[in-house]
PDB file of C-alpha atoms in Angstrom:
ATOM      1  CA  MET A  79       6.295 -15.481  88.467  1.00 40.00           C
ATOM      2  CA  ASN A  80       9.460 -17.337  89.307  1.00 45.00           C
ATOM      3  CA  LEU A  81      10.833 -16.477  85.891  1.00 47.00           C
ATOM      4  CA  PHE A  82      10.710 -12.809  86.612  1.00 48.00           C
ATOM      5  CA  LYS A  83      11.991 -13.003  90.159  1.00 46.00           C
ATOM      6  CA  THR A  84      15.107 -14.985  89.557  1.00 46.00           C
ATOM      7  CA  SER A  85      16.010 -13.659  86.141  1.00 47.00           C
ATOM      8  CA  GLY A  86      18.603 -11.327  87.618  1.00 50.00           C
ATOM      9  CA  ASP A  87      21.076 -13.917  88.814  1.00 55.00           C
ATOM     10  CA  GLN A  88      20.939 -16.429  86.019  1.00 66.00           C
ATOM     11  CA  SER A  89      22.897 -16.953  82.880  1.00 75.00           C
ATOM     12  CA  ASN A  90      21.253 -16.284  79.556  1.00 75.00           C
ATOM     13  CA  ALA A  91      21.495 -19.928  78.557  1.00 77.00           C
ATOM     14  CA  ASN A  92      19.499 -20.905  81.647  1.00 79.00           C
ATOM     15  CA  LYS A  93      16.892 -18.287  80.857  1.00 78.00           C
ATOM     16  CA  ARG A  94      16.609 -19.551  77.310  1.00 81.00           C
ATOM     17  CA  ASP A  95      16.254 -23.086  78.608  1.00 81.00           C
ATOM     18  CA  MET A  96      13.424 -21.998  80.875  1.00 82.00           C
ATOM     19  CA  LEU A  97      11.636 -20.144  78.086  1.00 83.00           C
ATOM     20  CA  PHE A  98      11.924 -23.215  75.908  1.00 84.00           C
ATOM     21  CA  SER A  99      10.358 -25.335  78.647  1.00 85.00           C
ATOM     22  CA  PHE A 100       7.514 -22.852  79.011  1.00 86.00           C
ATOM     23  CA  GLN A 101       6.916 -22.939  75.281  1.00 86.00           C
ATOM     24  CA  THR A 102       6.771 -26.736  75.372  1.00 87.00           C
ATOM     25  CA  ILE A 103       4.254 -26.659  78.190  1.00 88.00           C
ATOM     26  CA  ILE A 104       2.117 -24.206  76.221  1.00 87.00           C
ATOM     27  CA  VAL A 105       2.158 -26.419  73.142  1.00 88.00           C
ATOM     28  CA  ALA A 106       1.232 -29.464  75.226  1.00 88.00           C
ATOM     29  CA  GLY A 107      -1.686 -27.530  76.707  1.00 87.00           C
ATOM     30  CA  LEU A 108      -2.757 -26.318  73.287  1.00 86.00           C
ATOM     31  CA  LEU A 109      -2.734 -29.813  71.873  1.00 87.00           C
ATOM     32  CA  THR A 110      -4.881 -31.076  74.742  1.00 86.00           C
ATOM     33  CA  PHE A 111      -7.232 -28.191  74.128  1.00 83.00           C
ATOM     34  CA  THR A 112      -7.342 -29.015  70.408  1.00 83.00           C
ATOM     35  CA  THR A 113      -8.136 -32.640  71.144  1.00 82.00           C
ATOM     36  CA  ILE A 114     -11.000 -31.708  73.437  1.00 81.00           C
ATOM     37  CA  ALA A 115     -12.337 -29.161  70.934  1.00 80.00           C
ATOM     38  CA  PHE A 116     -12.275 -31.624  68.070  1.00 79.00           C
ATOM     39  CA  PHE A 117     -13.842 -34.365  70.165  1.00 76.00           C
ATOM     40  CA  PHE A 118     -16.764 -32.228  71.173  1.00 75.00           C
ATOM     41  CA  TYR A 119     -17.177 -30.374  67.952  1.00 74.00           C
ATOM     42  CA  ASN A 120     -17.104 -33.407  65.697  1.00 71.00           C
ATOM     43  CA  ASP A 121     -19.278 -35.439  68.070  1.00 68.00           C
ATOM     44  CA  LEU A 122     -16.820 -38.270  68.134  1.00 64.00           C
ATOM     45  CA  SER A 123     -18.042 -41.048  70.323  1.00 65.00           C
ATOM     46  CA  ILE A 124     -15.758 -43.376  72.203  1.00 62.00           C
ATOM     47  CA  VAL A 125     -17.085 -46.641  70.877  1.00 62.00           C
ATOM     48  CA  LYS A 126     -13.922 -48.399  69.918  1.00 61.00           C
ATOM     49  CA  GLY A 127     -12.540 -48.208  73.412  1.00 63.00           C
ATOM     50  CA  ILE A 128      -9.681 -50.642  73.029  1.00 69.00           C
ATOM     51  CA  LYS A 129      -8.405 -48.997  69.868  1.00 71.00           C
ATOM     52  CA  VAL A 130      -8.384 -45.616  71.576  1.00 71.00           C
ATOM     53  CA  VAL A 131      -6.268 -46.996  74.396  1.00 74.00           C
ATOM     54  CA  PHE A 132      -3.712 -48.324  71.932  1.00 75.00           C
ATOM     55  CA  ALA A 133      -3.627 -45.299  69.649  1.00 73.00           C
ATOM     56  CA  PRO A 134      -1.061 -43.295  71.649  1.00 76.00           C
ATOM     57  CA  PHE A 135       1.423 -46.166  71.711  1.00 79.00           C
ATOM     58  CA  LEU A 136       1.676 -45.860  67.967  1.00 76.00           C
ATOM     59  CA  SER A 137       3.728 -42.728  68.351  1.00 78.00           C
ATOM     60  CA  VAL A 138       5.076 -42.956  71.889  1.00 81.00           C
ATOM     61  CA  VAL A 139       7.009 -46.174  71.304  1.00 82.00           C
ATOM     62  CA  PRO A 140       8.995 -44.840  68.312  1.00 80.00           C
ATOM     63  CA  LEU A 141       9.689 -41.659  70.284  1.00 80.00           C
ATOM     64  CA  LEU A 142      11.151 -43.567  73.211  1.00 81.00           C
ATOM     65  CA  PHE A 143      13.219 -45.661  70.842  1.00 82.00           C
ATOM     66  CA  VAL A 144      14.640 -42.638  69.005  1.00 80.00           C
ATOM     67  CA  LEU A 145      15.326 -40.843  72.275  1.00 78.00           C
ATOM     68  CA  SER A 146      17.208 -43.821  73.639  1.00 79.00           C
ATOM     69  CA  ILE A 147      19.556 -44.278  70.696  1.00 79.00           C
ATOM     70  CA  LEU A 148      20.212 -40.675  69.740  1.00 75.00           C
ATOM     71  CA  ARG A 149      22.781 -38.443  71.325  1.00 72.00           C
ATOM     72  CA  ASP A 150      22.094 -34.751  71.754  1.00 68.00           C
ATOM     73  CA  LEU A 151      21.946 -33.100  68.380  1.00 67.00           C
ATOM     74  CA  ARG A 152      22.815 -29.582  69.408  1.00 65.00           C
ATOM     75  CA  LYS A 153      25.200 -28.025  71.844  1.00 68.00           C
ATOM     76  CA  GLY A 154      22.523 -26.218  73.806  1.00 66.00           C
ATOM     77  CA  PHE A 155      21.722 -22.571  74.134  1.00 71.00           C
ATOM     78  CA  VAL A 156      24.259 -19.901  73.374  1.00 72.00           C
ATOM     79  CA  GLU A 157      25.047 -17.324  75.976  1.00 71.00           C
ATOM     80  CA  GLY A 158      25.202 -14.219  73.852  1.00 71.00           C
ATOM     81  CA  ASN A 159      23.139 -12.545  71.197  1.00 73.00           C
ATOM     82  CA  TYR A 160      22.159 -13.923  67.854  1.00 76.00           C
ATOM     83  CA  THR A 161      23.252 -12.132  64.741  1.00 79.00           C
ATOM     84  CA  LYS A 162      20.744 -10.272  62.637  1.00 81.00           C
ATOM     85  CA  GLN A 163      21.044 -12.822  59.858  1.00 85.00           C
ATOM     86  CA  GLU A 164      20.260 -15.691  62.229  1.00 82.00           C
ATOM     87  CA  ILE A 165      17.271 -13.855  63.666  1.00 83.00           C
ATOM     88  CA  VAL A 166      15.817 -13.246  60.201  1.00 87.00           C
ATOM     89  CA  LYS A 167      16.460 -16.850  59.211  1.00 87.00           C
ATOM     90  CA  PHE A 168      14.750 -18.308  62.249  1.00 86.00           C
ATOM     91  CA  CYS A 169      11.819 -15.916  62.029  1.00 88.00           C
ATOM     92  CA  VAL A 170      11.255 -17.129  58.468  1.00 90.00           C
ATOM     93  CA  ILE A 171      11.475 -20.743  59.679  1.00 89.00           C
ATOM     94  CA  THR A 172       8.929 -19.995  62.402  1.00 88.00           C
ATOM     95  CA  LEU A 173       6.600 -18.424  59.868  1.00 91.00           C
ATOM     96  CA  GLY A 174       6.963 -21.408  57.550  1.00 91.00           C
ATOM     97  CA  ILE A 175       6.220 -23.892  60.325  1.00 90.00           C
ATOM     98  CA  THR A 176       3.246 -21.780  61.390  1.00 89.00           C
ATOM     99  CA  LEU A 177       1.779 -22.058  57.902  1.00 90.00           C
ATOM    100  CA  ALA A 178       2.592 -25.770  57.746  1.00 90.00           C
ATOM    101  CA  PHE A 179       0.890 -26.434  61.063  1.00 87.00           C
ATOM    102  CA  THR A 180      -2.165 -24.430  60.111  1.00 89.00           C
ATOM    103  CA  GLY A 181      -2.444 -26.957  57.281  1.00 89.00           C
ATOM    104  CA  VAL A 182      -1.744 -29.925  59.567  1.00 87.00           C
ATOM    105  CA  THR A 183      -4.429 -28.825  62.020  1.00 85.00           C
ATOM    106  CA  PHE A 184      -6.803 -28.419  59.108  1.00 86.00           C
ATOM    107  CA  LEU A 185      -6.073 -32.004  58.068  1.00 86.00           C
ATOM    108  CA  LEU A 186      -6.572 -33.176  61.664  1.00 82.00           C
ATOM    109  CA  SER A 187     -10.006 -31.548  61.706  1.00 81.00           C
ATOM    110  CA  LYS A 188     -10.944 -33.598  58.644  1.00 82.00           C
ATOM    111  CA  ILE A 189     -10.251 -36.889  60.417  1.00 78.00           C
ATOM    112  CA  GLU A 190     -13.468 -38.577  61.380  1.00 74.00           C
ATOM    113  CA  ALA A 191     -12.127 -41.439  63.431  1.00 75.00           C
ATOM    114  CA  LEU A 192     -11.298 -40.850  67.056  1.00 75.00           C
ATOM    115  CA  GLU A 193      -8.368 -43.231  67.263  1.00 76.00           C
ATOM    116  CA  ILE A 194      -6.587 -41.806  64.211  1.00 80.00           C
ATOM    117  CA  LEU A 195      -7.075 -38.261  65.499  1.00 81.00           C
ATOM    118  CA  LEU A 196      -5.667 -39.232  68.878  1.00 81.00           C
ATOM    119  CA  ALA A 197      -2.690 -40.952  67.283  1.00 82.00           C
ATOM    120  CA  GLY A 198      -2.004 -37.889  65.156  1.00 84.00           C
ATOM    121  CA  ILE A 199      -2.137 -35.486  68.057  1.00 85.00           C
ATOM    122  CA  ILE A 200       0.027 -37.688  70.260  1.00 85.00           C
ATOM    123  CA  ALA A 201       2.492 -37.917  67.356  1.00 85.00           C
ATOM    124  CA  ILE A 202       2.777 -34.114  67.281  1.00 86.00           C
ATOM    125  CA  LEU A 203       3.187 -34.113  71.056  1.00 87.00           C
ATOM    126  CA  SER A 204       5.954 -36.693  70.727  1.00 86.00           C
ATOM    127  CA  ILE A 205       7.734 -34.513  68.177  1.00 85.00           C
ATOM    128  CA  VAL A 206       7.532 -31.587  70.573  1.00 86.00           C
ATOM    129  CA  PHE A 207       9.011 -33.586  73.432  1.00 84.00           C
ATOM    130  CA  PHE A 208      11.681 -34.924  71.133  1.00 82.00           C
ATOM    131  CA  LEU A 209      12.643 -31.353  70.239  1.00 82.00           C
ATOM    132  CA  ARG A 210      12.553 -30.420  73.894  1.00 81.00           C
ATOM    133  CA  SER A 211      14.987 -33.094  74.928  1.00 80.00           C
ATOM    134  CA  LYS A 212      17.329 -33.338  71.940  1.00 78.00           C
ATOM    135  CA  ILE A 213      17.356 -30.128  69.931  1.00 77.00           C
ATOM    136  CA  LYS A 214      17.950 -27.536  72.601  1.00 75.00           C
ATOM    137  CA  ASP A 215      18.642 -24.678  70.321  1.00 78.00           C
ATOM    138  CA  ILE A 216      17.052 -21.733  68.617  1.00 81.00           C
ATOM    139  CA  LEU A 217      16.002 -24.129  65.847  1.00 82.00           C
ATOM    140  CA  GLY A 218      13.987 -26.178  68.334  1.00 82.00           C
ATOM    141  CA  MET A 219      12.490 -23.020  69.766  1.00 84.00           C
ATOM    142  CA  SER A 220      11.372 -21.757  66.364  1.00 86.00           C
ATOM    143  CA  ILE A 221       9.809 -25.096  65.475  1.00 87.00           C
ATOM    144  CA  VAL A 222       7.915 -25.287  68.776  1.00 87.00           C
ATOM    145  CA  THR A 223       6.748 -21.678  68.404  1.00 88.00           C
ATOM    146  CA  GLY A 224       5.652 -22.421  64.843  1.00 89.00           C
ATOM    147  CA  ILE A 225       3.596 -25.415  65.978  1.00 88.00           C
ATOM    148  CA  ALA A 226       1.888 -23.383  68.698  1.00 88.00           C
ATOM    149  CA  GLU A 227       1.088 -20.470  66.409  1.00 88.00           C
ATOM    150  CA  GLY A 228      -0.106 -22.738  63.611  1.00 88.00           C
ATOM    151  CA  ILE A 229      -2.645 -24.400  65.874  1.00 87.00           C
ATOM    152  CA  ILE A 230      -3.805 -21.050  67.262  1.00 87.00           C
ATOM    153  CA  VAL A 231      -4.131 -19.444  63.809  1.00 87.00           C
ATOM    154  CA  TYR A 232      -6.236 -22.362  62.633  1.00 86.00           C
ATOM    155  CA  MET A 233      -8.427 -22.174  65.733  1.00 83.00           C
ATOM    156  CA  ILE A 234      -9.041 -18.435  65.366  1.00 81.00           C
ATOM    157  CA  PHE A 235      -9.532 -17.991  61.669  1.00 80.00           C
ATOM    158  CA  LEU A 236     -10.493 -21.293  60.116  1.00 77.00           C
ATOM    159  CA  PHE A 237     -12.168 -23.449  62.751  1.00 71.00           C
TER     160      PHE A 237
ATOM    161  CA  MET B 616      12.935  -6.221  90.968  1.00 46.00           C
ATOM    162  CA  LEU B 617       9.399  -7.474  91.199  1.00 49.00           C
ATOM    163  CA  LYS B 618       8.464  -4.923  93.802  1.00 50.00           C
ATOM    164  CA  ARG B 619       9.740  -2.090  91.676  1.00 55.00           C
ATOM    165  CA  SER B 620       7.882  -3.327  88.616  1.00 50.00           C
ATOM    166  CA  LEU B 621       4.440  -3.801  90.030  1.00 59.00           C
ATOM    167  CA  ASN B 622       3.215  -0.357  90.833  1.00 71.00           C
ATOM    168  CA  ILE B 623      -0.251   1.122  90.637  1.00 78.00           C
ATOM    169  CA  THR B 624      -0.007   2.023  86.934  1.00 76.00           C
ATOM    170  CA  PHE B 625       0.574  -1.577  86.115  1.00 78.00           C
ATOM    171  CA  PHE B 626      -2.530  -2.725  87.944  1.00 82.00           C
ATOM    172  CA  ILE B 627      -4.703   0.001  86.445  1.00 83.00           C
ATOM    173  CA  THR B 628      -3.603  -0.777  82.887  1.00 81.00           C
ATOM    174  CA  VAL B 629      -4.208  -4.472  83.389  1.00 84.00           C
ATOM    175  CA  GLY B 630      -7.555  -3.550  84.934  1.00 86.00           C
ATOM    176  CA  VAL B 631      -8.544  -1.503  81.872  1.00 84.00           C
ATOM    177  CA  SER B 632      -7.678  -4.432  79.657  1.00 84.00           C
ATOM    178  CA  LEU B 633      -9.708  -6.745  81.871  1.00 86.00           C
ATOM    179  CA  ILE B 634     -12.736  -4.461  81.711  1.00 86.00           C
ATOM    180  CA  VAL B 635     -12.445  -4.284  77.931  1.00 84.00           C
ATOM    181  CA  PHE B 636     -12.272  -8.064  77.879  1.00 84.00           C
ATOM    182  CA  ILE B 637     -15.356  -8.502  80.076  1.00 85.00           C
ATOM    183  CA  TYR B 638     -17.218  -5.909  78.031  1.00 84.00           C
ATOM    184  CA  LEU B 639     -16.302  -7.708  74.817  1.00 82.00           C
ATOM    185  CA  ILE B 640     -17.596 -10.978  76.235  1.00 81.00           C
ATOM    186  CA  PHE B 641     -20.751  -9.182  77.315  1.00 81.00           C
ATOM    187  CA  LEU B 642     -21.176  -7.627  73.853  1.00 79.00           C
ATOM    188  CA  GLY B 643     -20.834 -10.918  72.106  1.00 75.00           C
ATOM    189  CA  TYR B 644     -22.749 -12.902  74.688  1.00 75.00           C
ATOM    190  CA  ASP B 645     -25.631 -13.650  72.343  1.00 74.00           C
ATOM    191  CA  GLU B 646     -23.267 -14.967  69.735  1.00 72.00           C
ATOM    192  CA  ILE B 647     -21.535 -17.431  72.020  1.00 73.00           C
ATOM    193  CA  LYS B 648     -23.673 -20.408  71.274  1.00 73.00           C
ATOM    194  CA  THR B 649     -21.414 -23.271  70.441  1.00 74.00           C
ATOM    195  CA  LEU B 650     -18.105 -24.584  71.641  1.00 73.00           C
ATOM    196  CA  LYS B 651     -16.600 -23.169  68.471  1.00 76.00           C
ATOM    197  CA  ASP B 652     -17.034 -19.585  69.660  1.00 78.00           C
ATOM    198  CA  ILE B 653     -15.424 -20.347  73.005  1.00 80.00           C
ATOM    199  CA  VAL B 654     -12.519 -22.033  71.234  1.00 80.00           C
ATOM    200  CA  LYS B 655     -12.062 -18.953  69.069  1.00 81.00           C
ATOM    201  CA  ILE B 656     -12.027 -16.587  72.017  1.00 82.00           C
ATOM    202  CA  VAL B 657      -9.625 -18.713  74.032  1.00 82.00           C
ATOM    203  CA  SER B 658      -7.308 -19.066  71.048  1.00 83.00           C
ATOM    204  CA  SER B 659      -7.307 -15.358  70.352  1.00 83.00           C
ATOM    205  CA  ILE B 660      -6.317 -14.754  73.961  1.00 83.00           C
ATOM    206  CA  LEU B 661      -3.534 -17.331  73.781  1.00 84.00           C
ATOM    207  CA  PHE B 662      -2.274 -16.058  70.434  1.00 85.00           C
ATOM    208  CA  PRO B 663       0.411 -13.589  71.589  1.00 85.00           C
ATOM    209  CA  ILE B 664       1.998 -15.749  74.271  1.00 85.00           C
ATOM    210  CA  PRO B 665       4.171 -18.076  72.126  1.00 85.00           C
ATOM    211  CA  ILE B 666       5.294 -15.124  70.002  1.00 85.00           C
ATOM    212  CA  LEU B 667       6.274 -13.244  73.137  1.00 83.00           C
ATOM    213  CA  PHE B 668       8.282 -16.169  74.458  1.00 84.00           C
ATOM    214  CA  PHE B 669      10.010 -16.464  71.112  1.00 84.00           C
ATOM    215  CA  THR B 670      10.838 -12.771  71.031  1.00 81.00           C
ATOM    216  CA  ARG B 671      12.143 -12.910  74.559  1.00 79.00           C
ATOM    217  CA  PHE B 672      14.205 -15.930  73.587  1.00 80.00           C
ATOM    218  CA  ILE B 673      15.924 -14.022  70.795  1.00 79.00           C
ATOM    219  CA  VAL B 674      16.346 -10.610  72.374  1.00 74.00           C
ATOM    220  CA  ILE B 675      17.612 -11.797  75.700  1.00 69.00           C
ATOM    221  CA  GLU B 676      20.185  -9.072  76.156  1.00 65.00           C
ATOM    222  CA  HIS B 677      18.834  -6.081  74.312  1.00 58.00           C
ATOM    223  CA  PHE B 678      17.395  -3.027  75.939  1.00 55.00           C
ATOM    224  CA  LEU B 679      17.315  -3.704  79.630  1.00 60.00           C
ATOM    225  CA  PRO B 680      17.189  -0.151  80.916  1.00 62.00           C
ATOM    226  CA  GLU B 681      17.587   0.427  84.623  1.00 65.00           C
ATOM    227  CA  ASN B 682      14.523   2.099  85.995  1.00 66.00           C
ATOM    228  CA  THR B 683      16.404   5.009  87.475  1.00 70.00           C
ATOM    229  CA  ASP B 684      15.171   8.549  87.871  1.00 74.00           C
ATOM    230  CA  GLU B 685      17.569   9.786  85.190  1.00 76.00           C
ATOM    231  CA  TYR B 686      16.239   7.264  82.724  1.00 75.00           C
ATOM    232  CA  LYS B 687      12.698   8.322  83.524  1.00 76.00           C
ATOM    233  CA  ALA B 688      13.487  12.009  83.180  1.00 77.00           C
ATOM    234  CA  LYS B 689      15.244  11.454  79.900  1.00 80.00           C
ATOM    235  CA  HIS B 690      12.442   9.530  78.288  1.00 78.00           C
ATOM    236  CA  GLN B 691       9.400  11.223  79.779  1.00 80.00           C
ATOM    237  CA  LYS B 692       8.798  13.475  76.817  1.00 83.00           C
ATOM    238  CA  SER B 693       9.255  10.943  74.031  1.00 84.00           C
ATOM    239  CA  ALA B 694       7.180   8.344  75.887  1.00 83.00           C
ATOM    240  CA  THR B 695       4.299  10.791  76.332  1.00 86.00           C
ATOM    241  CA  LYS B 696       4.545  11.731  72.674  1.00 88.00           C
ATOM    242  CA  PHE B 697       4.378   8.077  71.709  1.00 86.00           C
ATOM    243  CA  LEU B 698       1.346   7.597  73.944  1.00 87.00           C
ATOM    244  CA  VAL B 699      -0.627  10.442  72.352  1.00 89.00           C
ATOM    245  CA  VAL B 700       0.399   9.564  68.803  1.00 90.00           C
ATOM    246  CA  SER B 701      -0.440   5.891  69.201  1.00 89.00           C
ATOM    247  CA  ILE B 702      -3.879   6.687  70.684  1.00 89.00           C
ATOM    248  CA  ILE B 703      -4.720   8.918  67.729  1.00 90.00           C
ATOM    249  CA  VAL B 704      -3.247   6.590  65.128  1.00 90.00           C
ATOM    250  CA  THR B 705      -5.050   3.543  66.497  1.00 88.00           C
ATOM    251  CA  VAL B 706      -8.429   5.273  66.778  1.00 88.00           C
ATOM    252  CA  VAL B 707      -8.103   6.634  63.224  1.00 89.00           C
ATOM    253  CA  LEU B 708      -6.944   3.266  61.967  1.00 88.00           C
ATOM    254  CA  ILE B 709      -9.898   1.421  63.481  1.00 86.00           C
ATOM    255  CA  GLN B 710     -12.299   4.042  62.094  1.00 86.00           C
ATOM    256  CA  LEU B 711     -10.697   3.767  58.657  1.00 88.00           C
ATOM    257  CA  LEU B 712     -10.872  -0.007  58.704  1.00 85.00           C
ATOM    258  CA  GLU B 713     -14.529   0.135  59.669  1.00 83.00           C
ATOM    259  CA  ALA B 714     -15.216   2.607  56.864  1.00 85.00           C
ATOM    260  CA  ILE B 715     -13.367   0.556  54.263  1.00 85.00           C
ATOM    261  CA  THR B 716     -14.788  -2.840  55.129  1.00 81.00           C
ATOM    262  CA  ASN B 717     -18.216  -1.481  56.030  1.00 78.00           C
ATOM    263  CA  LYS B 718     -18.184  -3.556  59.163  1.00 77.00           C
ATOM    264  CA  LYS B 719     -18.260  -2.697  62.830  1.00 77.00           C
ATOM    265  CA  LEU B 720     -15.536  -3.937  65.105  1.00 73.00           C
ATOM    266  CA  GLU B 721     -18.337  -5.247  67.288  1.00 71.00           C
ATOM    267  CA  ASN B 722     -19.164  -7.716  64.559  1.00 73.00           C
ATOM    268  CA  ALA B 723     -15.638  -9.036  64.488  1.00 75.00           C
ATOM    269  CA  LEU B 724     -15.159  -9.524  68.180  1.00 77.00           C
ATOM    270  CA  VAL B 725     -12.385 -12.065  67.708  1.00 79.00           C
ATOM    271  CA  LEU B 726     -10.306  -9.266  66.214  1.00 82.00           C
ATOM    272  CA  ALA B 727     -11.019  -7.043  69.193  1.00 83.00           C
ATOM    273  CA  HIS B 728     -10.043  -9.854  71.564  1.00 83.00           C
ATOM    274  CA  LEU B 729      -6.883 -10.329  69.554  1.00 84.00           C
ATOM    275  CA  ILE B 730      -5.890  -6.672  69.793  1.00 85.00           C
ATOM    276  CA  ASN B 731      -6.701  -6.572  73.482  1.00 84.00           C
ATOM    277  CA  SER B 732      -4.801  -9.703  74.446  1.00 84.00           C
ATOM    278  CA  THR B 733      -1.799  -8.929  72.252  1.00 84.00           C
ATOM    279  CA  THR B 734      -1.464  -5.449  73.663  1.00 85.00           C
ATOM    280  CA  ILE B 735      -1.888  -6.408  77.285  1.00 85.00           C
ATOM    281  CA  SER B 736       0.502  -9.331  77.153  1.00 83.00           C
ATOM    282  CA  SER B 737       3.126  -7.211  75.415  1.00 83.00           C
ATOM    283  CA  TYR B 738       2.518  -4.581  78.048  1.00 83.00           C
ATOM    284  CA  VAL B 739       2.961  -6.992  80.924  1.00 81.00           C
ATOM    285  CA  PHE B 740       6.024  -8.482  79.303  1.00 79.00           C
ATOM    286  CA  ASN B 741       7.563  -5.106  78.646  1.00 78.00           C
ATOM    287  CA  PHE B 742       6.779  -3.867  82.100  1.00 76.00           C
ATOM    288  CA  LEU B 743       8.205  -6.845  83.916  1.00 72.00           C
ATOM    289  CA  LEU B 744      11.250  -7.534  81.808  1.00 72.00           C
ATOM    290  CA  TYR B 745      12.435  -4.506  79.938  1.00 70.00           C
ATOM    291  CA  ASN B 746      10.631  -1.509  81.372  1.00 72.00           C
ATOM    292  CA  ASN B 747      11.196   0.357  78.139  1.00 75.00           C
ATOM    293  CA  LEU B 748       9.276   3.575  78.558  1.00 78.00           C
ATOM    294  CA  LYS B 749       8.747   4.227  74.850  1.00 80.00           C
ATOM    295  CA  ALA B 750       7.303   0.785  74.206  1.00 81.00           C
ATOM    296  CA  ASN B 751       5.254   1.271  77.355  1.00 82.00           C
ATOM    297  CA  GLY B 752       3.832   4.473  75.872  1.00 84.00           C
ATOM    298  CA  ILE B 753       2.910   2.870  72.572  1.00 87.00           C
ATOM    299  CA  LEU B 754       1.243  -0.145  74.180  1.00 87.00           C
ATOM    300  CA  SER B 755      -0.719   1.946  76.684  1.00 86.00           C
ATOM    301  CA  GLY B 756      -1.787   4.102  73.745  1.00 87.00           C
ATOM    302  CA  VAL B 757      -3.109   1.184  71.720  1.00 87.00           C
ATOM    303  CA  LEU B 758      -4.942  -0.196  74.731  1.00 86.00           C
ATOM    304  CA  LEU B 759      -6.501   3.159  75.546  1.00 86.00           C
ATOM    305  CA  ALA B 760      -7.520   3.672  71.925  1.00 87.00           C
ATOM    306  CA  LEU B 761      -9.232   0.292  71.878  1.00 85.00           C
ATOM    307  CA  ALA B 762     -11.026   1.115  75.126  1.00 85.00           C
ATOM    308  CA  VAL B 763     -12.067   4.542  73.810  1.00 85.00           C
ATOM    309  CA  HIS B 764     -13.305   3.057  70.577  1.00 84.00           C
ATOM    310  CA  ILE B 765     -15.308   0.320  72.240  1.00 81.00           C
ATOM    311  CA  PHE B 766     -16.812   2.383  75.024  1.00 80.00           C
ATOM    312  CA  PHE B 767     -17.380   5.750  73.370  1.00 81.00           C
ATOM    313  CA  LEU B 768     -17.107   5.712  69.598  1.00 75.00           C
ATOM    314  CA  SER B 769     -19.354   2.788  68.821  1.00 70.00           C
ATOM    315  CA  ALA B 770     -22.874   3.749  69.697  1.00 57.00           C
TER     316      ALA B 770
END
């Protein structure tokens, strides 16, 4: 509710930043949800306990490394409107990523091993947080939206 | 701003959507057997939210009408027209779809959930952020049509 209350006295860039954060939180929640759904649905048992503990490091360590050496890729959010051409372009990108992530989620559902599944999902989560912290732009927003929608479309229509 | 936005209409519309939702759950209660069905329902409810955030992200400055009396008076007629037209169009559309595919909407409850959640989240979004009366009319119309279809037209 804070978003709606304070939206009057904020700059557009700040509002965009906040929306981007919300989107990231949604994707993180969705991925957790996906993990739980796949775990239960595929009857994956936690037998290889040690491997499962190490699986996330596989993707978190490279993320931290990349984050530490890279400078910010984009300038941040613009204050004004986007042009019509940009809007069309980024909507197409979002649609493309949605389709791609429907496929990726499908592939994830085919994975039988718990530790590989976990590593895959944490890798996607790492990508999202990378986008969140380095590509603060409409491009980042469309990619994050695409990921969220891709997972949801898979869950509704194909799962 | 918040006080102005949340009036009784808002609560009633959200309430209608909620009742439709509960009724849909009730209708499909026998079919909810596995985790898969729950996942589907939850996903269909979550579906519109990222799209809405994205839309809001892009159209951050467009149509932010002040909710003044003049604005209301000016758009009363067109908004009412939109409401009536969208009720009729949606009811006819659902009937047509049922006739073409030979299926009842009750057998594709995920679709009904999808329509319900998309409409109500757009409605809430529109109400809180833009207060565009025409969009308000269309969305209320779709929601009402869905409610009418589910409660009265599907015996």
